Amino acid sequence: MKPITLRARLLAGIVLLVTLGLVGTDVALYVTLDSYLKARLDDDLAATAEELRQNIDPTFQGDNGFEIAFTFPARLARPASGALMVTPGRGDDIALATGGGIRTYEESGDGGLGARFTRGEVPVGYSYLDIEGVPSRVLYRQFDDPDDATINRAFSGVVVVAPRDTNQGTLNQLLVTEVIASGVALVAVAALSLAVIRIGLRPVGAIATAAAAVAAGDRDQRIPAPRRQDEIGRLAGVLNQAFDQRRTAEDQLRRFVADASHELRTPMTTIQGWADLYFQGALPQPDGVEVAMTRIAEKSAEVGVLVEDLLLLARLDERRPLEQETVDVAALAAEVCADARVLDADRPLTLDDPGPATILGDPERIRQVVRNLVGNAFRHTPEGTAVRVAVTTVSDRVVLTVSDDGPGIPDADREHLFDRFYRGSTTTPSRAGAGLGLAIVKAIVQAHDGTVLLEPGRGTTFTVSLPGA
């Protein structure tokens, strides 16, 4: 089944809402006019009944054929209009009084209309009756004021009748007008809405075209920036940012793969070279073989360390959950400093240990942060350069500081210092690593919701801030 387009859904929704609004308005208008016409008809009937009551001759005894001098109001003077004088006794003659050429009904006996009122079959007040097949509105008003001397006691009440066809005709005319007007309005709204939707969704087509081009491999394709900054404009801007970030990520991935391949190629080439010499018999026996095996082992270990670092960065990039336990950063720093003194006993290394400074995190990863920072200071400063490690607690955070009195880091290198496989411009080949140490430090610290900064000033100072436990 072909999916319904967004344009069709929007148009259908607008048409539905407008239709509901028009129907509701038409119904409300119809009901309001119907109530008004009914109320006006009831008022006319009440006024007519009162006028008729006042025109009754108190001496009239209800002779058949007697006609009271009375004229119906213009709005009520229609065929089937009339007035009945109701007598107290059953079967008495009922005098019907009308004027202005209105038909006169003369009914008597138990089956007549007057008898129905006399027997109480019709309630006092307003009601609806079919009189000679004509739907009519009827007002039955009894003469119940015994002190009124003007009332002819031969009659018990008066009935005023008016057909409802006038009201219904007006309502029918309104209904036809509403249907035509609502239909025209609905068609106009649908046409206008379709035009507006087409114009409004035109940028969406451009977005889809650009996205398809990017998906097909055109990394330079971008969405034309709309002139208006509405939802579509913001969407286009966000997608362009996403395309830029994707391109940047792909470029970084390509550089990462190229750098990793380069870093692996050097030790692997060394291993292959020594192995080729061995198989060619070009190594002197036995010292040459021992040297070859030693170099192969060293380079294999170097490859292993590089692979482990790459795997660690990959796991951190995937945001895999780290171990969560209470870690004393001060105790870890003391252990790392003790190991560093064994490797370089002549290096001045001091530790400012104020006592326990605990965080919640992965102890091995935090140990690696301290080890990488201390090792970086040892590797990139001249021999004998003092290195200082400090662990402090500031508010609810644990701060680790590793500083040295070396030549510092050039401004040109500071921006890229935490990039992967980046080596500073002053790094000597003999002391150069793979360029992953500080990148690993940053990734681990960020995984623990912390920050790592290179402080300005003389020498080199790294500050790591981690949330305390």
Coordinates of N, CA and C in Angstrom, one line a residue, residues 5 35 155 196 223-224 229 236 239 283 333 366 411 422 426 438 454:
T5 N 1.3 10.7 2.0 CA 2.3 11.7 2.1 C 2.0 12.7 3.2
S35 N -34.4 28.3 18.6 CA -34.9 28.7 19.9 C -35.5 30.1 19.8
F155 N -66.9 30.5 29.8 CA -65.7 29.9 29.3 C -64.7 29.6 30.4
V196 N -0.6 26.7 0.4 CA 0.3 27.1 1.5 C 1.2 25.9 1.9
I223 N 22.5 21.5 2.2 CA 21.1 22.1 2.0 C 21.2 23.6 1.8
P224 N 20.6 24.1 0.8 CA 20.5 25.6 0.7 C 19.8 26.2 1.9
Q229 N 13.9 31.8 9.2 CA 14.4 31.0 10.2 C 13.3 30.4 11.0
A236 N 17.1 22.6 8.4 CA 18.1 22.6 7.4 C 19.5 23.0 8.1
L239 N 20.7 19.9 10.0 CA 21.2 18.8 9.1 C 22.5 19.2 8.5
L283 N 72.4 -13.9 9.9 CA 72.7 -13.5 11.3 C 73.9 -14.4 11.8
A333 N 48.1 7.7 43.3 CA 49.2 8.6 42.9 C 50.5 8.2 43.7
I366 N 41.9 5.1 36.4 CA 42.4 6.2 37.1 C 43.9 6.1 37.3
D411 N 53.0 27.2 22.1 CA 51.6 27.5 21.9 C 51.0 26.8 20.7
Y422 N 49.1 12.6 18.0 CA 49.8 13.9 17.8 C 51.1 13.9 18.6
T426 N 58.5 19.7 19.4 CA 59.8 19.6 20.0 C 60.2 18.2 20.5
L438 N 48.1 11.2 26.1 CA 47.2 12.3 26.5 C 45.8 12.1 26.0
L454 N 45.4 21.9 30.4 CA 46.8 22.3 30.4 C 46.8 23.7 30.9

